[in-house]
Amino acid sequence: MRLSTETSGRTRWRQVLLPFLLSLFRGALPNQIRYSIPEELAKNSVVGNLAKDLGLSVPDLSARKLRISGEKEYFVVKPESGELLVSNRIDREEICGRKPLCVLDFDTVAENPLNIFHVTVIVEDINDNTPLFKQSKIDLKIGESTKPGKTFPLDPALDSDAGPNSLQRYYLNGNEYFDLREIQTPDGRKYPELILKHSLDREEQNFHQLLLTAVDGGDPPQSGTTQIQIQVTDANDNPPVFSQDVYRVSLQEGVPPGFLVLRVTATDQDEGVNAEITYSFHNVDEQVKQFFNLNQRTGEITSNDDFDFEIANSYTLRIEAKDPGDLAAHCSVQVDILDENDCAPEMIVTSVFTPLPEDSPPGTLIALIKTKDRDSGENGEVYCQILGKAEFILKSYLKNYYKLTTDKTLDREEISEYNITVMATDRGNPPLSSSITITLHIADVNDNTPVFHQASYVVHVPENNPPGASIAHVSASDPDLGPNSHVSYSIVASDLEPRALSSYVSVNPQSGVVFAQRAFDHEQLRAFELTLQARDHGSPALSSNVSLRVLVGDRNDNAPRVLYPALGPDGSALFDTVPRAAQPGYLVTKVVAVDADSGHNAWLSYHVLQATKTEFNILNITPEVVPPQDLLCEDASWVPSTNHGDAGVPFASDTILKV
């Protein structure tokens, strides 16, 4: 129940931070902050300035990313100021029930550098619940033979508040026959008992009406009432009597429904129908009826539902044994639930730093993992491990926290994505475990140099090629990603004159195709060498070089040229003399010719094309001109014409020799 006014709560919540609690706990546990607030604070109410209490400056909050780790059910951190705000309704009774101390624990995380702070918020009770009896009227039947001092347990009032605001006392209106006393159970609950002060006489007064009032300790106090109507009955001399006032039993939380918990036994010294006993639950919560079943005839108590130690670890059952004359006896059964390892560990990943640059050094933080287990003792102790993945390591950081870090240098070109499975196992018997998978993407770093597909290149280009023709193609690859893998090509060195280089060749920066900028002339340039560079677009850029040797092939594009005998200035034939007595084979002259081409294209052959008299022989080896027979006087004016051609697609040149 929420009060319509919260004046007293608002007064107290302004005093949120408890300095004495801070000083008490800072020494015991570093990075721990405690606040105290009343329940039912309005949404967005300020609990405290968390950033200030942690020593964080407001300008740094954006970079530090101060936030609540994991669940954000009740609180949130205001990013602009670092204030801790209420984000949802906080009902102490709903959260903590009847616990004397209601504590909300959570962790906050700050990054750059990474810090974890434990925050405890104590939720104080406000008097927002009135003591209420289950029934507005209680009917009792008391035999007139009942002796003074006999007690009659009554239904208690229920007050969900805690501490001073909870139910404190019961009052009974003034009367002659009955008094009131309070019984407090081990769990702190108070039960009223009616005490008979004087003997009753049904014939004198067969009906009594009393008013029972329950009062809490709030300021101002709240109260609730119920009427007690007592019918005085004729004598039934002996009430039932239990064999024990208090029964105790322990149960494993895993027992199935229908399990026999205990059998209570009561006896009645009367005879016949007055000795017949009926068992029933007396003044128990609905929760008891949910988990336990009582056989009215035998007194056997069996389980009615599955127990959960993490929800409730004990129950108090009040049993009434009543005979047909409505005489009753009462006992209590204390049931303790023993923990079993029935809760698997849980893992919460509070921070994941992905993608991770591939050049991150060993020990780089990948994720922060929080573990918890609802079991207690060894059943709640958790340890974590990585399944496989030798590249990573898991380190215990703080209580219930683990850091997932790299254990060696990563290479995106080998593995670009990791699925890291972390398993949490408790120390129960048998142990329970759970696992999570964290996907880590590796970010590329420009750590690979472009590599040419050949160690060097040699191309043959025939001379007289058309300008702009493609003469070669170089190619390099880079296993990096994005701009780090984009390659550009350029010419960085050559054995050509630097000024002339651009007039000879060029390279396409994107494709690596090398183009001739002019027609090559074998007779002027037979070969040249280029140094090409492949450079990626990373920062800083990486590059590699390769050599390209261009061999200019010869074409038969030059005619032979006669050096000797040379023609006259006017182009007339030259004369040579031969003795009249020259015999066949006599050397007349030597014809000397050259060809600027090379190879087969420069091989020359000589032929006599025309002679005025008798043919002369041409010896192609030397080459020499000789007469084939004796020269006669009348042959004194013989003129041979020689032709010399090369071995390619023939070019010829002629010379005229007069003898």
XYZ file of C-alpha atoms in Angstrom:
659
model
C 0.000 0.000 0.000
C 1.378 3.446 -0.938
C 0.534 6.404 1.298
C -1.144 9.416 -0.232
C 1.386 11.695 1.414
C 5.126 11.197 1.748
C 6.051 14.240 3.771
C 8.114 12.370 6.335
C 9.792 10.234 3.622
C 10.736 13.290 1.578
C 12.315 14.898 4.609
C 14.491 11.879 5.151
C 15.449 11.154 1.559
C 17.188 14.526 1.303
C 19.730 13.090 3.703
C 20.607 10.404 1.213
C 24.267 9.734 1.677
C 25.227 8.396 5.069
C 28.742 9.613 5.815
C 29.205 7.300 8.733
C 28.361 4.292 6.562
C 30.821 5.460 3.924
C 33.608 5.806 6.440
C 32.694 2.436 7.900
C 32.863 0.511 4.644
C 35.516 2.332 2.629
C 38.247 0.811 4.659
C 36.877 -2.687 4.286
C 36.039 -2.669 0.596
C 37.577 -0.208 -1.915
C 35.428 1.356 -4.592
C 32.248 0.781 -2.590
C 29.563 3.453 -2.127
C 26.527 3.265 0.134
C 23.351 5.326 0.077
C 20.186 5.212 2.115
C 16.786 6.199 0.744
C 13.174 5.764 1.804
C 10.963 3.525 -0.250
C 8.393 4.896 -2.707
C 10.575 7.739 -3.956
C 9.239 9.408 -7.096
C 10.766 8.465 -10.425
C 13.893 10.518 -11.313
C 14.477 11.398 -7.650
C 18.176 11.931 -6.931
C 19.744 9.264 -4.749
C 23.152 10.918 -4.704
C 25.859 12.362 -6.908
C 27.610 9.120 -7.776
C 30.295 10.742 -9.931
C 31.260 13.153 -7.134
C 31.338 10.402 -4.506
C 33.581 8.335 -6.785
C 35.906 11.269 -7.366
C 35.021 11.585 -11.064
C 34.841 15.038 -12.623
C 31.778 15.996 -14.657
C 33.790 16.879 -17.832
C 35.252 13.347 -17.820
C 31.886 11.557 -17.601
C 31.409 11.300 -21.353
C 34.791 9.617 -21.845
C 34.504 7.439 -18.727
C 31.030 6.125 -19.776
C 29.852 5.758 -16.189
C 26.911 3.334 -16.148
C 25.205 0.596 -14.173
C 26.508 -2.890 -14.962
C 23.950 -5.541 -15.877
C 20.426 -5.062 -14.526
C 18.960 -1.529 -14.402
C 15.721 -2.347 -12.624
C 15.592 0.450 -10.065
C 18.336 2.999 -10.777
C 20.016 4.790 -13.658
C 23.022 7.126 -13.911
C 22.299 10.550 -15.393
C 25.086 10.947 -17.991
C 25.202 14.758 -17.862
C 25.811 15.114 -14.118
C 26.711 11.635 -12.839
C 23.738 11.655 -10.455
C 22.168 8.341 -9.461
C 18.426 8.544 -10.162
C 15.438 6.372 -9.267
C 14.116 4.765 -12.464
C 11.243 2.601 -11.156
C 8.982 2.308 -8.154
C 10.804 0.951 -5.110
C 8.440 -0.925 -2.803
C 10.423 -2.231 0.125
C 7.816 -4.831 1.031
C 7.731 -6.175 -2.509
C 11.508 -6.312 -2.837
C 12.623 -7.567 0.577
C 9.500 -8.831 2.294
C 10.009 -8.884 6.048
C 13.794 -8.768 6.035
C 15.001 -6.313 8.701
C 17.557 -4.830 6.318
C 16.574 -4.190 2.710
C 19.619 -3.749 0.507
C 19.901 -3.277 -3.259
C 23.382 -4.115 -4.512
C 24.655 -3.345 -7.989
C 27.885 -2.500 -9.765
C 28.792 0.556 -11.806
C 31.417 0.528 -14.535
C 33.654 3.361 -15.708
C 35.957 3.029 -18.699
C 39.212 4.641 -19.805
C 40.604 3.336 -17.496
C 38.334 0.474 -16.528
C 37.032 0.614 -12.936
C 34.222 -1.235 -11.206
C 32.491 0.301 -8.202
C 30.127 -1.581 -5.915
C 27.110 0.449 -4.859
C 24.780 -0.467 -2.024
C 21.456 1.287 -1.568
C 19.673 0.686 1.736
C 15.926 1.016 1.290
C 14.354 2.399 4.448
C 10.823 1.540 5.368
C 8.077 4.145 5.533
C 4.867 3.503 7.400
C 2.725 2.872 4.311
C 0.982 -0.303 5.516
C -1.708 -0.627 8.199
C -1.846 -3.713 10.461
C -4.728 -5.839 9.193
C -6.397 -8.914 10.604
C -7.419 -11.630 8.194
C -10.940 -11.583 9.569
C -12.995 -8.797 11.019
C -14.454 -11.265 13.502
C -13.003 -14.206 15.447
C -15.371 -16.841 16.803
C -14.273 -18.930 19.796
C -16.002 -21.640 21.773
C -14.720 -22.116 25.327
C -16.020 -24.743 27.668
C -17.256 -23.552 31.002
C -15.008 -26.038 32.743
C -11.895 -24.458 31.266
C -9.477 -23.591 34.030
C -8.062 -20.072 34.456
C -4.668 -19.655 32.818
C -5.703 -21.503 29.655
C -4.443 -19.740 26.502
C -6.156 -19.414 23.162
C -4.000 -18.466 20.140
C -5.585 -15.830 17.960
C -5.123 -14.889 14.325
C -2.322 -12.322 14.096
C -2.543 -9.058 12.275
C -0.318 -8.685 9.219
C 1.806 -5.594 8.612
C 4.133 -5.607 5.601
C 6.268 -2.791 6.985
C 9.535 -3.537 8.744
C 11.426 -2.264 11.741
C 9.688 0.344 13.895
C 6.922 0.695 11.315
C 5.925 -2.959 11.650
C 3.385 -4.353 14.088
C 4.545 -3.650 17.644
C 1.776 -4.417 20.143
C -1.701 -5.840 20.660
C -4.317 -4.324 22.964
C -7.473 -5.890 24.404
C -10.361 -3.788 25.651
C -10.969 -3.921 29.370
C -13.004 -6.901 30.647
C -13.319 -9.148 33.708
C -12.535 -12.599 32.304
C -9.772 -12.324 29.696
C -6.288 -10.959 29.382
C -3.834 -10.779 26.467
C -0.210 -11.764 25.966
C 2.110 -11.685 22.944
C 4.187 -14.592 21.620
C 7.124 -13.854 19.319
C 8.329 -16.598 16.946
C 11.951 -17.105 15.850
C 11.209 -15.272 12.586
C 10.165 -12.151 14.541
C 6.407 -12.380 14.131
C 4.131 -11.550 17.050
C 1.045 -13.616 17.775
C -1.647 -12.669 20.292
C -2.910 -15.221 22.787
C -6.078 -14.840 24.826
C -5.690 -15.865 28.498
C -8.609 -16.905 30.649
C -8.320 -15.026 33.978
C -11.419 -16.346 35.768
C -13.649 -19.389 35.408
C -16.608 -19.070 33.102
C -20.175 -19.944 33.920
C -22.285 -20.590 30.865
C -25.455 -20.340 32.855
C -24.438 -16.918 34.153
C -23.054 -15.511 30.866
C -22.849 -17.607 27.750
C -21.429 -14.946 25.385
C -18.524 -12.488 25.590
C -17.499 -9.883 23.005
C -14.016 -8.339 22.997
C -12.112 -5.900 20.750
C -8.536 -6.765 19.763
C -6.369 -3.907 18.421
C -3.003 -4.212 16.616
C -0.767 -1.113 16.554
C 2.446 -0.453 14.599
C 5.322 1.813 15.628
C 4.989 4.466 12.936
C 4.752 8.179 13.555
C 1.846 8.608 13.686
C 1.012 4.968 14.459
C -1.548 3.019 12.456
C -3.816 0.334 13.834
C -6.303 -2.349 12.884
C -9.007 -4.136 14.910
C -11.014 -7.340 14.976
C -13.884 -8.490 17.193
C -13.566 -11.622 19.344
C -16.888 -13.353 19.939
C -16.709 -16.063 22.588
C -19.411 -18.700 22.970
C -19.271 -20.455 26.336
C -20.013 -24.174 25.845
C -20.883 -26.991 28.117
C -18.068 -29.007 29.709
C -15.669 -30.941 27.580
C -13.139 -31.714 30.206
C -9.967 -32.562 28.290
C -8.471 -30.693 25.348
C -6.108 -32.423 22.896
C -2.431 -32.401 23.780
C 0.438 -32.515 21.217
C 3.386 -34.806 21.823
C 5.696 -31.791 21.208
C 5.199 -28.079 21.359
C 7.703 -27.526 18.558
C 8.602 -29.921 15.756
C 11.700 -29.408 13.619
C 12.497 -30.982 10.253
C 14.963 -30.333 7.427
C 14.140 -30.922 3.746
C 16.198 -30.946 0.594
C 14.808 -28.352 -1.782
C 14.535 -30.963 -4.521
C 11.960 -33.226 -2.818
C 8.989 -33.913 -5.106
C 5.378 -32.871 -4.392
C 3.649 -35.401 -2.147
C 6.779 -36.061 -0.092
C 6.029 -36.868 3.582
C 7.478 -34.038 5.633
C 6.314 -34.928 9.166
C 3.478 -36.346 11.144
C 2.244 -34.412 14.165
C 0.407 -36.306 16.900
C -2.061 -35.088 19.504
C -4.053 -37.136 22.039
C -7.287 -36.440 23.964
C -8.064 -38.150 27.281
C -11.772 -37.902 26.648
C -13.654 -40.788 25.222
C -15.871 -41.337 22.246
C -16.557 -38.438 19.940
C -14.947 -36.016 22.378
C -11.629 -37.760 21.714
C -11.833 -37.445 17.940
C -9.189 -34.945 16.809
C -9.128 -32.855 13.677
C -5.886 -31.208 12.497
C -5.724 -27.930 10.619
C -3.348 -25.095 9.834
C -3.745 -22.211 12.236
C -2.818 -18.629 11.486
C -0.508 -19.430 8.570
C 0.299 -17.444 5.459
C -1.102 -18.404 2.099
C 2.457 -19.312 1.139
C 2.393 -22.153 3.685
C -0.770 -23.567 2.162
C 0.837 -23.331 -1.264
C 3.786 -25.524 -0.281
C 2.306 -27.827 2.383
C -0.725 -30.054 2.720
C -2.064 -31.286 6.087
C -4.178 -34.427 6.445
C -7.008 -33.483 8.819
C -7.342 -37.002 10.201
C -3.776 -38.326 10.442
C -1.766 -35.133 11.008
C 0.563 -36.023 8.139
C 2.191 -33.026 6.490
C 3.223 -33.511 2.859
C 4.840 -31.227 0.306
C 2.458 -29.586 -2.099
C 4.872 -27.850 -4.498
C 8.538 -27.622 -5.399
C 10.707 -25.795 -2.860
C 13.290 -23.216 -3.865
C 15.980 -22.431 -1.290
C 16.792 -19.231 -3.178
C 13.247 -17.918 -2.573
C 12.640 -19.125 1.006
C 14.920 -21.218 3.197
C 12.535 -21.844 6.088
C 8.819 -22.081 6.928
C 6.930 -21.942 10.230
C 3.720 -23.985 10.347
C 1.259 -23.551 13.199
C -0.965 -26.598 13.668
C -4.200 -26.787 15.619
C -5.662 -30.027 16.987
C -9.349 -29.690 17.934
C -11.875 -32.099 19.367
C -15.639 -31.987 18.677
C -16.125 -29.812 21.723
C -13.921 -27.163 20.103
C -11.197 -27.694 22.662
C -7.908 -27.206 20.898
C -4.183 -27.551 21.273
C -1.505 -25.892 19.203
C 2.039 -26.620 18.124
C 4.487 -25.214 15.619
C 6.518 -26.993 12.969
C 9.795 -25.408 11.892
C 10.772 -26.582 8.363
C 14.286 -25.732 7.185
C 15.027 -26.043 3.447
C 18.497 -27.308 2.556
C 20.170 -25.920 -0.524
C 20.808 -28.158 -3.516
C 22.883 -27.303 -6.531
C 19.895 -26.600 -8.756
C 20.853 -23.224 -10.189
C 23.337 -23.043 -13.025
C 25.786 -20.140 -12.967
C 24.853 -17.029 -14.921
C 27.181 -14.752 -16.871
C 26.592 -11.125 -17.800
C 28.883 -9.481 -20.339
C 29.100 -5.867 -19.195
C 31.531 -4.566 -21.840
C 32.726 -5.911 -25.212
C 35.485 -4.093 -27.082
C 34.955 -5.090 -30.732
C 36.209 -4.735 -33.413
C 39.747 -5.193 -32.098
C 42.713 -3.906 -34.167
C 44.887 -6.818 -35.262
C 48.033 -5.131 -33.955
C 46.688 -4.998 -30.379
C 49.379 -6.224 -27.986
C 48.921 -9.369 -25.847
C 46.895 -8.564 -22.741
C 44.438 -6.238 -24.533
C 41.006 -6.255 -22.853
C 38.226 -7.784 -24.977
C 35.311 -8.160 -22.546
C 34.359 -7.837 -18.889
C 32.241 -10.719 -17.588
C 30.247 -10.838 -14.350
C 29.183 -14.193 -12.840
C 26.517 -15.048 -10.299
C 24.898 -18.176 -8.909
C 21.718 -18.129 -6.828
C 22.831 -21.186 -4.851
C 24.724 -20.820 -1.568
C 27.999 -22.167 -0.198
C 30.090 -24.219 -2.600
C 27.050 -24.565 -4.835
C 27.277 -20.833 -5.453
C 31.053 -20.633 -6.026
C 31.765 -20.126 -9.729
C 34.896 -20.404 -11.839
C 35.179 -19.649 -15.576
C 37.238 -21.036 -18.424
C 37.595 -20.599 -22.179
C 36.768 -23.542 -24.411
C 39.627 -23.757 -26.922
C 40.942 -20.552 -28.525
C 44.586 -20.433 -27.425
C 44.730 -16.821 -28.590
C 42.795 -15.656 -25.506
C 43.021 -15.888 -21.729
C 40.540 -15.351 -18.888
C 41.724 -13.612 -15.721
C 39.922 -13.153 -12.404
C 39.531 -9.421 -11.887
C 37.375 -8.683 -8.834
C 34.870 -10.742 -6.893
C 32.597 -12.374 -9.477
C 34.327 -10.560 -12.357
C 36.585 -11.888 -15.111
C 38.596 -10.078 -17.782
C 38.825 -11.674 -21.234
C 42.103 -10.580 -22.843
C 44.300 -11.523 -25.787
C 47.166 -13.906 -25.077
C 49.133 -13.287 -28.263
C 49.201 -11.074 -31.320
C 46.297 -11.603 -33.732
C 46.425 -11.626 -37.538
C 43.259 -10.606 -39.366
C 44.589 -12.062 -42.622
C 44.612 -15.492 -40.974
C 41.389 -15.222 -38.924
C 39.071 -12.226 -39.223
C 36.449 -13.279 -36.655
C 36.476 -15.321 -33.461
C 33.587 -16.933 -31.619
C 34.898 -17.240 -28.063
C 32.965 -19.615 -25.814
C 33.284 -19.000 -22.067
C 31.976 -21.636 -19.666
C 31.043 -20.932 -16.035
C 30.949 -23.916 -13.645
C 30.003 -24.033 -9.977
C 31.601 -26.266 -7.335
C 28.461 -28.233 -6.523
C 28.225 -32.002 -6.729
C 27.472 -32.664 -9.472
C 28.577 -29.295 -10.833
C 26.334 -27.216 -13.068
C 27.589 -25.030 -15.868
C 26.475 -22.583 -18.507
C 28.232 -20.955 -21.413
C 28.106 -17.844 -23.546
C 29.682 -17.071 -26.906
C 31.314 -13.701 -27.546
C 31.843 -12.740 -31.189
C 35.034 -10.751 -31.708
C 35.695 -9.028 -35.038
C 39.308 -8.222 -35.928
C 39.891 -4.801 -37.491
C 42.431 -4.520 -40.289
C 45.766 -2.759 -39.832
C 48.046 -1.928 -42.760
C 50.648 -4.557 -41.906
C 51.115 -6.212 -45.314
C 53.269 -4.895 -48.167
C 51.926 -5.290 -51.720
C 53.549 -8.315 -53.387
C 54.167 -8.531 -57.145
C 53.115 -11.757 -58.821
C 56.573 -12.117 -60.424
C 60.001 -11.468 -58.985
C 60.911 -9.548 -62.177
C 59.444 -8.913 -65.619
C 61.016 -9.124 -69.095
C 59.083 -8.083 -72.204
C 60.007 -8.051 -75.900
C 58.714 -5.141 -77.954
C 59.392 -4.968 -81.722
C 60.598 -1.605 -82.900
C 58.339 0.734 -84.817
C 55.509 -0.072 -82.407
C 52.512 2.263 -82.490
C 52.603 4.980 -79.762
C 50.134 4.296 -76.930
C 50.311 0.523 -77.326
C 50.335 -1.682 -74.240
C 53.710 -3.337 -73.899
C 53.500 -4.983 -70.425
C 51.238 -5.625 -67.422
C 52.536 -5.822 -63.857
C 50.274 -6.900 -61.000
C 50.606 -6.919 -57.200
C 48.209 -8.025 -54.444
C 47.766 -6.952 -50.807
C 45.884 -9.208 -48.321
C 44.784 -6.241 -46.173
C 41.265 -4.783 -46.330
C 39.769 -1.591 -47.708
C 42.192 1.238 -48.477
C 44.981 -0.857 -46.967
C 44.596 -3.319 -49.875
C 44.079 -0.826 -52.720
C 47.276 -0.761 -54.826
C 48.566 2.036 -57.096
C 51.430 1.646 -59.578
C 54.140 4.094 -60.571
C 57.572 4.192 -62.237
C 60.180 5.193 -59.653
C 63.469 4.597 -61.510
C 64.901 3.830 -64.975
C 68.201 3.657 -66.859
C 66.742 6.146 -69.334
C 67.403 9.822 -68.987
C 64.953 11.169 -66.351
C 63.755 13.892 -68.682
C 63.192 11.431 -71.513
C 61.466 8.757 -69.413
C 57.955 10.176 -69.684
C 58.329 10.375 -73.488
C 59.121 6.664 -73.687
C 56.744 4.845 -71.304
C 53.959 5.359 -68.758
C 52.025 3.095 -66.357
C 48.332 3.113 -65.503
C 48.187 3.715 -61.686
C 45.131 1.512 -61.214
C 45.723 -1.428 -63.579
C 49.522 -1.665 -63.765
C 49.449 -1.704 -67.599
C 52.630 -0.199 -69.098
C 52.196 1.831 -72.306
C 54.740 2.921 -74.922
C 54.543 6.663 -75.429
C 56.484 6.579 -78.726
C 57.686 4.207 -81.417
C 60.947 2.548 -80.376
C 63.980 2.389 -82.703
C 66.144 -0.675 -82.221
C 69.059 1.049 -83.865
C 68.922 3.822 -81.225
C 67.735 1.955 -78.118
C 68.022 -1.786 -77.913
C 66.942 -2.269 -74.250
C 66.081 -0.321 -71.131
C 65.071 -1.152 -67.582
C 62.321 0.297 -65.393
C 61.710 0.045 -61.647
C 57.982 -0.033 -60.869
C 56.490 0.449 -57.444
C 53.216 -0.901 -56.001
C 51.977 1.232 -53.076
C 48.871 0.638 -50.941
C 46.594 3.389 -49.571
C 47.162 2.649 -45.887
C 48.477 5.117 -43.346
C 51.381 4.941 -43.372
C 51.479 3.473 -46.870
C 53.542 0.358 -47.619
C 55.211 -0.360 -50.971
C 57.388 -2.805 -52.900
C 59.389 -2.540 -56.141
C 59.937 -4.784 -59.162
C 62.173 -4.479 -62.207
C 60.830 -4.505 -65.771
C 63.345 -5.025 -68.577
C 62.151 -3.969 -72.028
C 63.980 -5.521 -75.019
C 63.385 -3.631 -78.294
C 63.309 -6.168 -81.142
C 64.838 -5.396 -84.555
C 62.812 -5.031 -87.738
C 64.448 -4.939 -91.256
C 63.869 -1.269 -91.689
C 67.360 -0.165 -92.907
C 68.855 -0.700 -96.464
C 72.538 -1.652 -96.777
C 74.879 1.275 -97.374
C 78.030 0.995 -99.598
C 81.056 2.456 -97.954
C 83.574 1.496 -100.698
C 83.910 2.149 -103.496
C 82.065 5.375 -103.045
C 80.352 7.136 -105.926
C 81.603 10.412 -107.186
C 80.133 13.629 -106.045
C 77.963 13.644 -109.123
C 76.933 10.031 -108.660
C 79.113 8.787 -111.507
C 80.768 5.372 -111.430
C 84.277 5.021 -110.164
C 87.141 3.449 -112.191
C 89.505 0.779 -111.164
C 92.397 -0.595 -113.240
C 93.182 -4.175 -113.974
C 96.397 -5.369 -115.638
C 95.919 -6.762 -119.106
C 97.650 -9.881 -118.056
C 95.305 -10.426 -115.087
C 94.481 -13.997 -114.763
C 91.102 -15.388 -113.694
C 90.700 -14.972 -109.972
C 92.664 -11.731 -109.978
C 91.310 -9.401 -107.272
C 89.855 -6.408 -108.985
C 88.441 -4.579 -105.932
C 86.618 -5.001 -102.651
C 83.087 -3.751 -102.151
C 82.451 -2.627 -98.545
C 78.828 -2.172 -97.387
C 77.088 -1.965 -93.946
C 73.513 -2.377 -92.647
C 72.308 -0.552 -89.462
C 69.981 -3.456 -88.618
C 71.113 -6.387 -86.505
C 71.027 -10.125 -86.655
C 69.738 -11.679 -89.848
C 68.583 -8.290 -90.959
C 72.229 -7.152 -91.059
C 73.604 -10.129 -92.995
C 74.612 -8.947 -96.519
C 74.921 -10.827 -99.820
C 76.452 -9.434 -103.022
C 75.422 -10.051 -106.646
C 76.510 -8.704 -110.035
C 73.425 -7.274 -111.602
C 74.863 -6.045 -114.882
C 78.198 -6.040 -116.764
C 78.993 -4.465 -120.151
C 81.195 -7.281 -121.276
C 81.830 -10.413 -119.424
C 80.499 -11.079 -115.960
C 82.801 -10.792 -113.103
C 82.517 -13.047 -110.121
C 81.565 -11.758 -106.696
C 83.069 -13.603 -103.736
C 80.409 -13.015 -101.059
C 82.619 -13.918 -98.201
C 85.071 -11.093 -98.571
C 83.316 -9.664 -100.934
C 85.730 -9.233 -103.868
C 85.307 -8.739 -107.596
C 87.460 -10.998 -109.873
C 87.460 -11.510 -113.668
C 86.380 -14.968 -114.855
C 88.877 -15.093 -117.841
C 91.816 -13.310 -119.322
C 91.093 -9.710 -120.084
C 91.741 -8.649 -123.729
C 92.652 -5.214 -124.768
C 89.254 -4.626 -126.190
C 87.810 -5.274 -122.695
C 89.427 -2.201 -121.352
C 86.140 -0.434 -120.869
C 84.127 -3.119 -119.020
C 81.702 -1.875 -116.420
C 80.129 -4.313 -113.905
C 77.224 -3.293 -111.668
C 76.952 -4.959 -108.253
C 73.969 -5.380 -105.976
C 74.129 -6.160 -102.241
C 71.065 -7.135 -100.245
C 70.496 -8.121 -96.572
C 68.978 -11.385 -95.267
C 65.742 -9.903 -93.998
C 62.911 -8.763 -96.128
C 65.569 -7.683 -98.667
C 66.673 -4.138 -98.954
C 69.231 -3.588 -101.813
C 71.682 -0.913 -102.790
C 73.644 -0.724 -106.043
C 77.111 0.511 -106.974
C 78.735 0.868 -110.413
C 82.359 -0.005 -110.917
C 84.210 0.752 -114.114
C 87.262 -1.320 -114.865
